[in-house]
Short mmCIF file of C-alpha atoms and ligand atoms in Angstrom, two decimals:
data_model
loop_
_atom_site.label_atom_id
_atom_site.label_comp_id
_atom_site.label_asym_id
_atom_site.label_seq_id
_atom_site.Cartn_x
_atom_site.Cartn_y
_atom_site.Cartn_z
CA MET S 1 -47.54 -10.79 56.65
CA ARG S 2 -48.86 -9.68 53.31
CA LYS S 3 -48.10 -12.02 50.47
CA LEU S 4 -46.71 -10.42 47.37
CA ASN S 5 -48.15 -11.70 44.19
CA ILE S 6 -45.20 -12.13 41.85
CA PRO S 7 -46.10 -13.57 38.51
CA ILE S 8 -43.83 -16.33 37.31
CA ILE S 9 -42.61 -15.29 33.92
CA MET S 10 -40.62 -18.29 32.96
CA GLN S 11 -39.55 -21.23 34.99
CA SER S 12 -36.77 -22.50 32.94
CA ASN S 13 -35.01 -20.83 30.07
CA THR S 14 -34.26 -24.07 28.32
CA ALA S 15 -37.91 -25.06 28.32
CA ASN S 16 -38.90 -22.23 26.03
CA PRO S 17 -38.03 -22.90 22.42
CA ALA S 18 -38.28 -19.18 21.56
CA PHE S 19 -35.38 -18.47 23.94
CA PRO S 20 -33.03 -21.34 23.41
CA GLN S 21 -30.30 -19.44 25.18
CA LEU S 22 -30.51 -16.68 27.74
CA GLY S 23 -27.69 -15.46 29.86
CA ASP S 24 -24.27 -14.44 28.68
CA MET S 25 -22.12 -15.73 25.87
CA PRO S 26 -21.20 -19.33 26.84
CA VAL S 27 -17.86 -19.42 28.56
CA SER S 28 -16.48 -21.92 26.03
CA GLU S 29 -17.31 -19.47 23.25
CA PHE S 30 -15.86 -16.61 25.22
CA ARG S 31 -12.63 -18.45 25.72
CA ARG S 32 -12.32 -19.18 21.96
CA HIS S 33 -13.00 -15.58 20.93
CA ALA S 34 -10.90 -14.10 23.65
CA HIS S 35 -7.89 -16.06 22.41
CA GLN S 36 -8.66 -14.90 18.91
CA PHE S 37 -8.99 -11.26 20.02
CA VAL S 38 -5.78 -11.32 21.98
CA ASP S 39 -4.01 -12.63 18.86
CA TRP S 40 -5.64 -9.81 16.89
CA VAL S 41 -4.34 -7.27 19.39
CA ALA S 42 -0.83 -8.78 19.42
CA ASP S 43 -0.75 -8.67 15.62
CA TYR S 44 -1.95 -5.08 15.72
CA PHE S 45 0.88 -4.09 18.03
CA GLU S 46 3.42 -6.07 16.03
CA GLN S 47 2.26 -4.49 12.73
CA ILE S 48 1.44 -1.05 13.97
CA GLU S 49 4.02 0.60 11.67
CA GLN S 50 2.31 -0.86 8.59
CA HIS S 51 -0.63 1.46 9.22
CA PRO S 52 -0.44 5.15 8.45
CA VAL S 53 -0.62 7.09 11.71
CA LEU S 54 -3.48 9.19 10.27
CA PRO S 55 -6.49 7.82 8.38
CA ASN S 56 -7.40 8.92 4.91
CA LEU S 57 -11.11 9.63 4.89
CA ASN S 58 -13.81 12.28 4.89
CA PRO S 59 -16.26 13.08 7.66
CA GLY S 60 -19.15 10.63 7.56
CA ASP S 61 -17.20 7.83 5.78
CA VAL S 62 -17.23 5.52 8.81
CA ARG S 63 -20.86 6.23 9.59
CA ALA S 64 -21.93 5.57 5.98
CA GLN S 65 -20.69 1.99 6.28
CA LEU S 66 -22.76 1.22 9.35
CA PRO S 67 -26.46 0.21 9.42
CA THR S 68 -28.69 2.95 10.77
CA ALA S 69 -30.79 0.50 12.80
CA PRO S 70 -29.64 -2.13 15.30
CA PRO S 71 -29.75 -5.79 14.29
CA LEU S 72 -32.84 -7.67 15.55
CA ALA S 73 -31.11 -11.01 15.82
CA GLY S 74 -27.67 -11.62 17.26
CA GLU S 75 -24.68 -12.08 15.02
CA PRO S 76 -21.64 -14.31 15.28
CA MET S 77 -18.52 -12.67 16.72
CA GLU S 78 -16.65 -13.49 13.49
CA ASN S 79 -18.77 -10.85 11.69
CA LEU S 80 -17.83 -8.30 14.33
CA LEU S 81 -14.10 -8.78 14.08
CA ALA S 82 -14.36 -8.67 10.29
CA ASP S 83 -16.14 -5.31 10.56
CA VAL S 84 -13.49 -3.97 12.88
CA ASP S 85 -11.01 -4.61 10.09
CA ARG S 86 -13.28 -3.37 7.31
CA VAL S 87 -14.98 -0.32 8.90
CA ILE S 88 -13.20 0.70 12.05
CA MET S 89 -9.53 0.32 11.15
CA PRO S 90 -9.69 2.68 8.14
CA GLY S 91 -11.14 5.30 10.52
CA MET S 92 -8.45 4.99 13.19
CA THR S 93 -5.91 7.58 14.20
CA HIS S 94 -3.25 5.31 15.68
CA TRP S 95 -2.19 6.73 19.06
CA ASN S 96 -0.11 3.54 19.47
CA HIS S 97 1.97 4.44 16.44
CA PRO S 98 5.58 5.38 17.20
CA ASN S 99 5.23 8.29 14.77
CA PHE S 100 2.40 9.85 16.75
CA PHE S 101 3.93 13.13 17.91
CA ALA S 102 0.78 15.27 18.22
CA TYR S 103 -0.81 16.80 21.36
CA PHE S 104 0.73 14.80 24.16
CA ALA S 105 1.70 11.48 22.67
CA ILE S 106 0.24 9.01 25.18
CA SER S 107 0.90 5.38 25.42
CA GLY S 108 -0.94 2.47 26.99
CA SER S 109 1.13 -0.61 27.61
CA GLY S 110 0.84 -4.40 27.64
CA PRO S 111 0.63 -4.70 31.45
CA GLY S 112 -1.81 -1.79 31.59
CA LEU S 113 -4.05 -3.37 28.97
CA LEU S 114 -4.08 -6.69 30.83
CA GLY S 115 -5.01 -4.86 34.02
CA GLU S 116 -7.86 -3.22 32.12
CA LEU S 117 -8.99 -6.64 30.89
CA LEU S 118 -9.24 -7.93 34.43
CA SER S 119 -10.95 -4.77 35.59
CA ASP S 120 -13.60 -5.21 32.85
CA ALA S 121 -13.96 -8.82 33.74
CA PHE S 122 -14.65 -8.06 37.40
CA ASN S 123 -16.95 -5.18 36.40
CA ILE S 124 -17.30 -4.04 40.02
CA ASN S 125 -18.59 -0.74 41.26
CA GLY S 126 -16.23 0.58 43.91
CA MET S 127 -18.51 3.28 45.27
CA LEU S 128 -18.28 1.85 48.83
CA TRP S 129 -15.48 -0.10 50.52
CA LYS S 130 -18.05 -2.87 50.98
CA THR S 131 -19.03 -3.02 47.32
CA CYS S 132 -15.46 -4.07 46.55
CA PRO S 133 -12.90 -3.89 49.32
CA ALA S 134 -10.03 -4.86 47.02
CA ALA S 135 -10.77 -1.92 44.65
CA THR S 136 -10.78 0.69 47.43
CA GLU S 137 -7.69 -0.66 49.17
CA LEU S 138 -5.68 -1.23 45.98
CA GLU S 139 -6.49 2.27 44.89
CA GLN S 140 -5.13 3.64 48.16
CA VAL S 141 -1.99 1.50 48.04
CA THR S 142 -1.14 2.16 44.35
CA LEU S 143 -1.74 5.90 44.72
CA ASP S 144 0.53 5.93 47.71
CA TRP S 145 3.20 4.15 45.66
CA LEU S 146 2.76 6.72 42.94
CA ARG S 147 2.99 9.52 45.54
CA GLN S 148 6.36 8.16 46.67
CA MET S 149 7.53 7.88 43.06
CA LEU S 150 6.61 11.57 42.51
CA GLY S 151 8.40 12.59 45.73
CA LEU S 152 5.25 14.14 47.26
CA PRO S 153 4.91 14.29 51.05
CA GLN S 154 3.17 11.60 53.07
CA ASP S 155 0.15 13.75 53.98
CA PHE S 156 -0.96 13.84 50.36
CA TRP S 157 -4.09 11.63 50.08
CA GLY S 158 -4.90 10.26 46.63
CA ILE S 159 -7.95 9.32 44.64
CA ILE S 160 -8.45 8.24 41.01
CA TYR S 161 -10.73 10.18 38.67
CA ASP S 162 -11.13 9.68 34.96
CA THR S 163 -9.40 12.81 33.61
CA ALA S 164 -7.45 15.84 34.74
CA SER S 165 -10.34 18.04 33.85
CA ILE S 166 -12.50 16.25 36.43
CA SER S 167 -9.63 16.24 39.00
CA THR S 168 -9.30 19.99 38.63
CA LEU S 169 -13.03 20.43 38.88
CA HIS S 170 -12.92 18.62 42.24
CA ALA S 171 -9.92 20.74 43.37
CA ILE S 172 -11.73 23.98 42.65
CA ALA S 173 -14.90 22.67 44.27
CA ALA S 174 -12.90 21.93 47.41
CA ALA S 175 -11.31 25.39 47.26
CA ARG S 176 -14.81 26.83 47.10
CA GLU S 177 -15.97 24.66 49.96
CA GLN S 178 -13.09 26.00 52.04
CA LEU S 179 -14.91 29.38 52.04
CA ALA S 180 -17.04 27.91 54.85
CA ASP S 181 -18.60 31.23 55.82
CA LEU S 182 -20.34 31.45 52.44
CA ARG S 183 -22.26 28.20 52.91
CA ILE S 184 -22.26 27.59 49.18
CA ARG S 185 -22.90 23.86 49.46
CA ALA S 186 -26.14 24.51 51.32
CA GLU S 187 -27.27 27.75 49.79
CA GLY S 188 -25.79 27.78 46.28
CA LEU S 189 -24.52 30.90 44.53
CA ALA S 190 -27.38 32.17 42.47
CA GLY S 191 -29.50 35.07 43.65
CA ARG S 192 -27.52 35.79 46.81
CA ALA S 193 -26.69 39.38 47.61
CA ASP S 194 -24.55 38.27 50.54
CA VAL S 195 -21.90 36.50 48.47
CA PRO S 196 -19.05 38.48 46.89
CA ARG S 197 -17.86 37.53 43.43
CA LEU S 198 -15.26 34.75 43.66
CA ARG S 199 -12.04 34.77 41.70
CA LEU S 200 -9.44 32.11 40.90
CA TYR S 201 -6.15 32.82 39.20
CA THR S 202 -4.14 30.93 36.70
CA SER S 203 -1.63 31.48 33.89
CA GLU S 204 -2.71 32.82 30.52
CA HIS S 205 -1.32 29.50 29.25
CA ALA S 206 -3.47 27.33 31.54
CA HIS S 207 -5.57 24.51 30.18
CA SER S 208 -9.14 25.11 29.20
CA SER S 209 -10.25 22.62 31.88
CA ILE S 210 -9.83 25.40 34.45
CA ASP S 211 -12.37 27.62 32.69
CA LYS S 212 -14.68 24.64 32.24
CA ALA S 213 -14.50 23.94 36.00
CA ALA S 214 -15.35 27.59 36.68
CA ILE S 215 -18.31 27.40 34.30
CA THR S 216 -19.56 24.21 35.95
CA LEU S 217 -19.19 25.52 39.52
CA GLY S 218 -21.11 28.68 38.92
CA LEU S 219 -18.07 30.98 39.05
CA GLY S 220 -18.34 31.84 35.39
CA MET S 221 -15.55 32.63 32.95
CA ALA S 222 -15.29 36.02 34.64
CA GLY S 223 -14.41 34.17 37.82
CA VAL S 224 -11.06 33.10 36.27
CA ARG S 225 -8.42 35.80 35.99
CA LYS S 226 -5.62 34.95 33.60
CA ILE S 227 -2.23 36.15 34.76
CA PRO S 228 0.39 37.13 32.18
CA ALA S 229 3.45 34.95 31.78
CA ASP S 230 7.13 35.78 31.17
CA GLU S 231 9.09 35.24 27.94
CA ASN S 232 9.44 31.53 28.84
CA PHE S 233 5.67 31.12 29.33
CA ARG S 234 5.85 30.90 33.14
CA VAL S 235 3.26 32.83 35.11
CA ARG S 236 4.69 35.99 36.75
CA PRO S 237 4.27 35.93 40.55
CA GLU S 238 4.40 39.65 40.93
CA ALA S 239 1.60 40.02 38.36
CA LEU S 240 -0.41 37.50 40.34
CA ALA S 241 0.16 39.38 43.60
CA ALA S 242 -0.88 42.63 41.92
CA ALA S 243 -4.00 41.08 40.46
CA ILE S 244 -5.09 39.71 43.80
CA ALA S 245 -4.55 43.05 45.50
CA GLU S 246 -6.46 44.88 42.78
CA ASP S 247 -9.36 42.40 42.97
CA ARG S 248 -9.57 42.72 46.73
CA ARG S 249 -9.81 46.50 46.35
CA HIS S 250 -12.67 46.01 43.94
CA GLY S 251 -14.69 43.70 46.13
CA TRP S 252 -13.77 40.34 44.61
CA ARG S 253 -13.00 37.41 46.93
CA PRO S 254 -9.91 35.56 45.74
CA PHE S 255 -10.01 31.88 46.74
CA CYS S 256 -7.78 29.75 44.53
CA VAL S 257 -4.66 29.67 42.35
CA VAL S 258 -4.02 26.99 39.75
CA ALA S 259 -0.32 26.58 38.97
CA ASN S 260 1.01 24.62 35.98
CA VAL S 261 3.81 22.10 35.83
CA GLY S 262 3.90 21.46 32.14
CA THR S 263 1.44 23.74 30.27
CA THR S 264 -0.29 22.21 27.32
CA SER S 265 1.10 24.60 24.70
CA THR S 266 4.77 24.60 25.67
CA THR S 267 5.19 22.49 28.87
CA SER S 268 6.41 25.54 30.75
CA ILE S 269 6.69 25.22 34.53
CA ASP S 270 5.25 27.99 36.71
CA PRO S 271 7.37 29.11 39.70
CA VAL S 272 5.36 27.07 42.17
CA PRO S 273 7.44 28.06 45.32
CA ALA S 274 6.71 31.74 44.70
CA LEU S 275 3.01 30.99 44.05
CA ALA S 276 2.87 28.94 47.21
CA ASP S 277 4.26 31.97 49.16
CA ILE S 278 1.44 34.14 47.77
CA CYS S 279 -1.20 31.51 48.51
CA GLU S 280 -0.03 31.13 52.08
CA ARG S 281 0.01 34.88 52.60
CA GLU S 282 -3.41 35.35 50.98
CA ASN S 283 -4.97 32.15 52.35
CA LEU S 284 -5.81 30.78 48.91
CA TRP S 285 -6.11 27.13 47.83
CA LEU S 286 -3.16 26.17 45.64
CA HIS S 287 -3.90 23.55 43.03
CA VAL S 288 -1.17 22.30 40.67
CA ASP S 289 -2.06 21.08 37.17
CA ALA S 290 0.78 18.63 36.37
CA ALA S 291 -1.42 16.47 34.12
CA TYR S 292 1.40 15.74 31.71
CA GLY S 293 4.58 17.09 33.37
CA GLY S 294 4.10 15.44 36.74
CA ALA S 295 5.14 12.04 35.37
CA ALA S 296 8.70 13.33 34.82
CA ALA S 297 9.18 13.59 38.59
CA VAL S 298 9.37 9.77 38.62
CA VAL S 299 12.85 10.22 37.15
CA PRO S 300 15.10 11.06 40.11
CA GLU S 301 17.09 13.80 38.27
CA MET S 302 13.77 15.38 37.10
CA ARG S 303 12.18 15.47 40.54
CA HIS S 304 12.81 19.25 40.72
CA VAL S 305 9.94 19.85 38.30
CA LEU S 306 7.62 19.42 41.30
CA ASP S 307 9.60 21.81 43.52
CA GLY S 308 7.19 23.64 45.79
CA CYS S 309 4.33 21.24 45.10
CA ASN S 310 4.71 19.85 48.62
CA ARG S 311 3.12 23.15 49.74
CA ALA S 312 0.11 22.84 47.39
CA ASP S 313 -3.34 21.94 48.63
CA SER S 314 -3.88 19.61 45.73
CA ILE S 315 -2.21 18.34 42.57
CA VAL S 316 -3.28 16.34 39.56
CA MET S 317 -1.13 14.21 37.27
CA ASN S 318 -2.37 11.79 34.65
CA PRO S 319 -0.82 8.32 34.49
CA HIS S 320 -2.74 7.95 31.20
CA LYS S 321 -0.60 10.65 29.65
CA TRP S 322 3.03 9.76 30.27
CA LEU S 323 3.03 6.81 32.69
CA PHE S 324 1.94 4.09 30.27
CA VAL S 325 -1.44 3.45 31.88
CA PRO S 326 -4.21 3.07 29.33
CA PHE S 327 -6.78 5.83 29.05
CA ASP S 328 -8.44 6.87 31.30
CA PHE S 329 -6.68 7.39 34.58
CA SER S 330 -6.07 10.62 36.47
CA ALA S 331 -4.39 10.70 39.88
CA PHE S 332 -5.53 13.47 42.23
CA TYR S 333 -3.82 14.23 45.52
CA THR S 334 -4.85 16.61 48.28
CA ARG S 335 -3.65 17.40 51.73
CA LYS S 336 -7.19 18.27 52.72
CA PRO S 337 -9.35 15.25 51.85
CA GLU S 338 -11.76 16.33 54.62
CA VAL S 339 -12.62 19.50 52.65
CA LEU S 340 -13.24 17.48 49.52
CA ARG S 341 -15.43 15.20 51.54
CA ARG S 342 -17.29 18.12 53.06
CA ALA S 343 -17.97 19.36 49.55
CA PHE S 344 -19.36 16.10 48.20
CA SER S 345 -20.35 13.57 50.83
CA LEU S 346 -24.08 12.89 50.71
CA VAL S 347 -25.05 9.41 51.87
CA PRO S 348 -28.59 8.21 51.23
CA GLU S 349 -29.90 5.51 53.58
CA TYR S 350 -29.61 2.70 51.05
CA LEU S 351 -25.83 3.30 50.79
CA ARG S 352 -25.14 3.16 54.51
CA THR S 353 -23.06 0.17 55.57
CA ALA S 354 -21.87 -1.19 58.91
CA PRO S 355 -18.14 -0.58 58.40
CA ASP S 356 -18.69 3.10 57.37
CA GLN S 357 -16.92 4.30 60.55
CA HIS S 358 -13.78 2.33 59.83
CA VAL S 359 -13.33 2.51 56.06
CA GLU S 360 -12.95 4.99 53.26
CA ASN S 361 -15.96 5.09 50.88
CA LEU S 362 -14.56 6.66 47.77
CA MET S 363 -17.96 7.88 46.55
CA ASP S 364 -17.73 10.47 49.34
CA TYR S 365 -15.00 12.31 47.51
CA GLY S 366 -16.59 13.40 44.29
CA VAL S 367 -19.49 13.96 41.94
CA GLN S 368 -19.78 10.43 40.65
CA LEU S 369 -21.23 7.58 42.63
CA GLY S 370 -19.98 4.58 40.70
CA ARG S 371 -16.27 3.92 40.27
CA ARG S 372 -14.35 1.62 37.96
CA PHE S 373 -11.53 -0.64 39.25
CA ARG S 374 -8.86 1.55 37.67
CA ALA S 375 -6.16 0.81 40.23
CA LEU S 376 -5.49 -2.60 38.74
CA LYS S 377 -3.92 -1.19 35.59
CA LEU S 378 -1.66 1.15 37.51
CA TRP S 379 -0.67 -1.73 39.84
CA PHE S 380 0.29 -3.85 36.79
CA VAL S 381 2.24 -1.05 35.13
CA ILE S 382 4.27 -0.20 38.21
CA ARG S 383 5.00 -3.82 39.05
CA TYR S 384 5.80 -4.94 35.52
CA PHE S 385 8.16 -2.09 34.59
CA GLY S 386 9.25 -1.20 38.12
CA TRP S 387 9.96 2.37 39.16
CA ASP S 388 13.38 2.16 37.45
CA GLY S 389 11.88 0.81 34.24
CA ILE S 390 9.29 3.58 34.06
CA ALA S 391 11.93 6.22 34.82
CA ALA S 392 14.26 4.84 32.13
CA ARG S 393 11.52 5.14 29.48
CA ILE S 394 10.59 8.71 30.46
CA ARG S 395 14.28 9.65 30.56
CA GLU S 396 14.71 8.34 27.01
CA HIS S 397 11.72 10.41 25.75
CA ILE S 398 13.28 13.48 27.27
CA ARG S 399 16.64 12.66 25.66
CA LEU S 400 15.01 12.21 22.24
CA ALA S 401 13.26 15.56 22.59
CA GLN S 402 16.44 17.36 23.61
CA GLN S 403 18.17 15.82 20.59
CA PHE S 404 15.42 16.94 18.25
CA ALA S 405 15.52 20.44 19.73
CA GLY S 406 19.28 20.42 19.08
CA TRP S 407 18.73 19.55 15.40
CA VAL S 408 16.18 22.38 15.11
CA GLU S 409 18.48 24.91 16.72
CA ALA S 410 21.39 23.90 14.49
CA HIS S 411 19.42 24.27 11.25
CA PRO S 412 19.44 27.72 9.58
CA ASP S 413 15.77 27.38 8.42
CA PHE S 414 14.28 26.40 11.77
CA GLU S 415 14.09 27.68 15.33
CA CYS S 416 12.86 26.53 18.72
CA MET S 417 10.02 28.67 20.07
CA ALA S 418 10.11 27.65 23.72
CA PRO S 419 12.36 25.85 26.16
CA THR S 420 12.11 22.05 26.22
CA PRO S 421 11.91 21.06 29.90
CA PHE S 422 10.18 17.76 29.15
CA SER S 423 9.64 15.84 25.92
CA LEU S 424 7.73 18.42 23.87
CA VAL S 425 9.54 20.54 21.28
CA CYS S 426 7.89 23.80 20.06
CA PHE S 427 9.49 24.99 16.89
CA ARG S 428 8.83 26.57 13.52
CA ALA S 429 10.39 27.05 10.13
CA HIS S 430 12.03 30.45 9.94
CA PRO S 431 14.16 30.85 6.78
CA PRO S 432 16.81 33.59 6.96
CA ASN S 433 15.54 37.08 6.06
CA TRP S 434 11.92 36.16 6.59
CA ASP S 435 10.51 38.45 9.21
CA ASP S 436 6.85 39.01 8.46
CA THR S 437 4.88 37.16 11.15
CA GLU S 438 1.85 36.60 8.94
CA LYS S 439 4.00 35.19 6.14
CA LEU S 440 5.80 32.89 8.56
CA ASN S 441 2.48 31.77 10.04
CA ARG S 442 1.20 30.80 6.65
CA LEU S 443 4.45 28.98 5.85
CA ASN S 444 4.26 26.96 9.06
CA GLU S 445 0.59 26.20 8.70
CA LYS S 446 1.34 24.83 5.24
CA LEU S 447 4.30 22.90 6.57
CA LEU S 448 2.21 21.19 9.22
CA GLU S 449 -0.45 20.37 6.70
CA ALA S 450 2.08 18.92 4.28
CA VAL S 451 3.86 16.88 6.97
CA ASN S 452 0.58 15.42 8.25
CA ALA S 453 -0.70 14.82 4.72
CA THR S 454 2.05 12.22 4.32
CA ARG S 455 0.11 10.36 7.08
CA GLU S 456 3.47 8.94 8.06
CA VAL S 457 3.78 11.16 11.10
CA PHE S 458 1.34 13.23 13.09
CA LEU S 459 2.33 16.57 14.68
CA SER S 460 0.10 19.30 16.17
CA HIS S 461 0.43 23.03 16.56
CA THR S 462 -0.20 25.97 18.88
CA LYS S 463 -0.01 29.76 18.78
CA LEU S 464 2.53 31.58 20.90
CA GLN S 465 2.34 35.38 20.91
CA ASP S 466 0.44 35.23 17.60
CA ARG S 467 3.05 32.99 16.06
CA TYR S 468 2.04 29.69 14.52
CA VAL S 469 4.22 27.04 16.18
CA LEU S 470 4.62 23.32 15.46
CA ARG S 471 4.58 20.85 18.42
CA LEU S 472 6.45 17.55 18.39
CA ALA S 473 5.65 15.52 21.46
CA ILE S 474 7.44 12.30 22.40
CA GLY S 475 5.71 10.02 24.82
CA ASN S 476 5.02 6.76 23.07
CA LEU S 477 6.59 3.54 24.35
CA ARG S 478 7.32 2.47 20.77
CA THR S 479 9.07 5.66 19.70
CA GLU S 480 12.77 5.16 19.07
CA GLU S 481 15.50 7.47 17.83
CA HIS S 482 15.08 6.45 14.23
CA HIS S 483 11.43 7.47 14.29
CA VAL S 484 12.36 10.90 15.49
CA ARG S 485 15.11 11.14 12.84
CA ARG S 486 12.62 10.15 10.12
CA ALA S 487 10.16 12.83 11.36
CA TRP S 488 12.93 15.47 11.16
CA GLU S 489 13.82 14.35 7.60
CA LEU S 490 10.17 14.57 6.54
CA ILE S 491 9.83 18.04 8.07
CA LYS S 492 12.91 19.32 6.29
CA THR S 493 11.88 17.72 2.94
CA GLN S 494 8.36 19.11 3.10
CA LEU S 495 9.70 22.59 3.88
CA MET S 496 11.95 22.40 0.81
CA GLU S 497 9.02 21.29 -1.38
CA ILE S 498 6.81 24.10 -0.16
CA ARG S 499 9.45 26.66 -0.80
CA THR S 500 10.26 25.46 -4.30
CA ALA S 501 6.60 24.97 -5.26
C1 LIG B 1 -4.03 17.11 29.00
C2 LIG B 1 -4.08 18.14 29.98
C3 LIG B 1 -5.29 18.42 30.70
C4 LIG B 1 -6.55 17.68 30.41
O1 LIG B 1 -6.45 16.36 30.62
P1 LIG B 1 -7.73 15.37 30.55
O2 LIG B 1 -7.30 14.24 31.38
O3 LIG B 1 -7.91 15.02 29.14
O4 LIG B 1 -8.90 16.10 31.14
C5 LIG B 1 -5.25 19.40 31.65
N1 LIG B 1 -4.16 20.13 31.87
C6 LIG B 1 -3.01 19.91 31.24
C7 LIG B 1 -1.81 20.70 31.55
C8 LIG B 1 -2.94 18.90 30.26
O5 LIG B 1 -1.75 18.71 29.60
#
């Protein structure tokens, strides 16, 4: 046997005075700082309302306070925590704040954070069952719990990705793989005269992640046909059927429909049963984007929001949005995991293991090889709050939103701009006798600016049929009725000030 000549760099790390200490932070020091940091976090949660929800700074302000080069020598942890207070905190938008009503207000939670802490401590890579059996098996069990909570059928197989955008990318990749005759995995799409142009369909109100998936998968923006919606922002099935027929006549190959349960702008719910009929008839993959809205199905009386989704090929919902699991965590379910696997499984020799025949290796179901131990935080959240506890919190958010929508409707200077099926209210100021759209748009833009400039609350906006609309989203665990009342007072006061200015 040939002898390898391996130089001995250093025999003992304590023997070299230039390296008095290699290895990690000593455990005793870690213990001390960890206690201190946990106290810092608990204080932060306790005092969250003493911070304005929005920071007051200009672009570059945070960066200007940071050295441009890394430190050569290590620094004590005390310096770091002091700099978090001095540099980072003034640059924070506080998503944990109960007055955060922008976008989709999301909320981590104590149990979720503790799960994340353990997951970071283990620092495993769950690419293979063998590289961490507990991660793979807990992921399967917790996703099956969540499936039951959502009322989805037993043949839905789940996997965790980081975000809904990535979940949807995998859904569309699987839909493309299902076109087996085109051999796209092997041959690609570029430069092939034998492949028709592929088309997927979704609502004009669908999330941009669908376009991004199409860009990534070589379908192009032209490969996504946006279908018009009705007056309540739900995609029109007859318009979808007509678009598919027209495309077929013109040589396109339809392959996928993405339905929405809770669009980003207004949380409208597409008529999924009618879309499922079309997909079955036309043999198209039906993917449901329920990134935000899906969580509501955990509440028994809201389960209807997923009506028809049992007939979908795949569905995504984000526990990091409205299920109190810290960012990031997206749950993806499909009835055809074998198609997903066909699209992505590629096992090099060095990743082959003896139990491969008997276990699920989650790296086979996606682009990424390495996988975090995300299931821990979902496990903690479900067990700590219980199904009932989670449902009670979501139910309360929906109640608060309905109440806010009621105040808007009852006020002569305001109006709701979309139905409120979940916990997002779309509304605008509309004083009597104002009917110029542009003028109203400017008024509402100013109103949003003024409300957010108080830094006491944070709302966002959208445009619906060229109208500037304010969005108030409730989804934070700390949001109580008095916070929503205060937001409403602020909005009314700011409108008055703008109009008298
Ligand atoms: C938030 C959202 C997304 C994107 O979610 P990420 O997890 O940030 O990628 C997609 N679709 C809908 C309907 C959403 O609300």
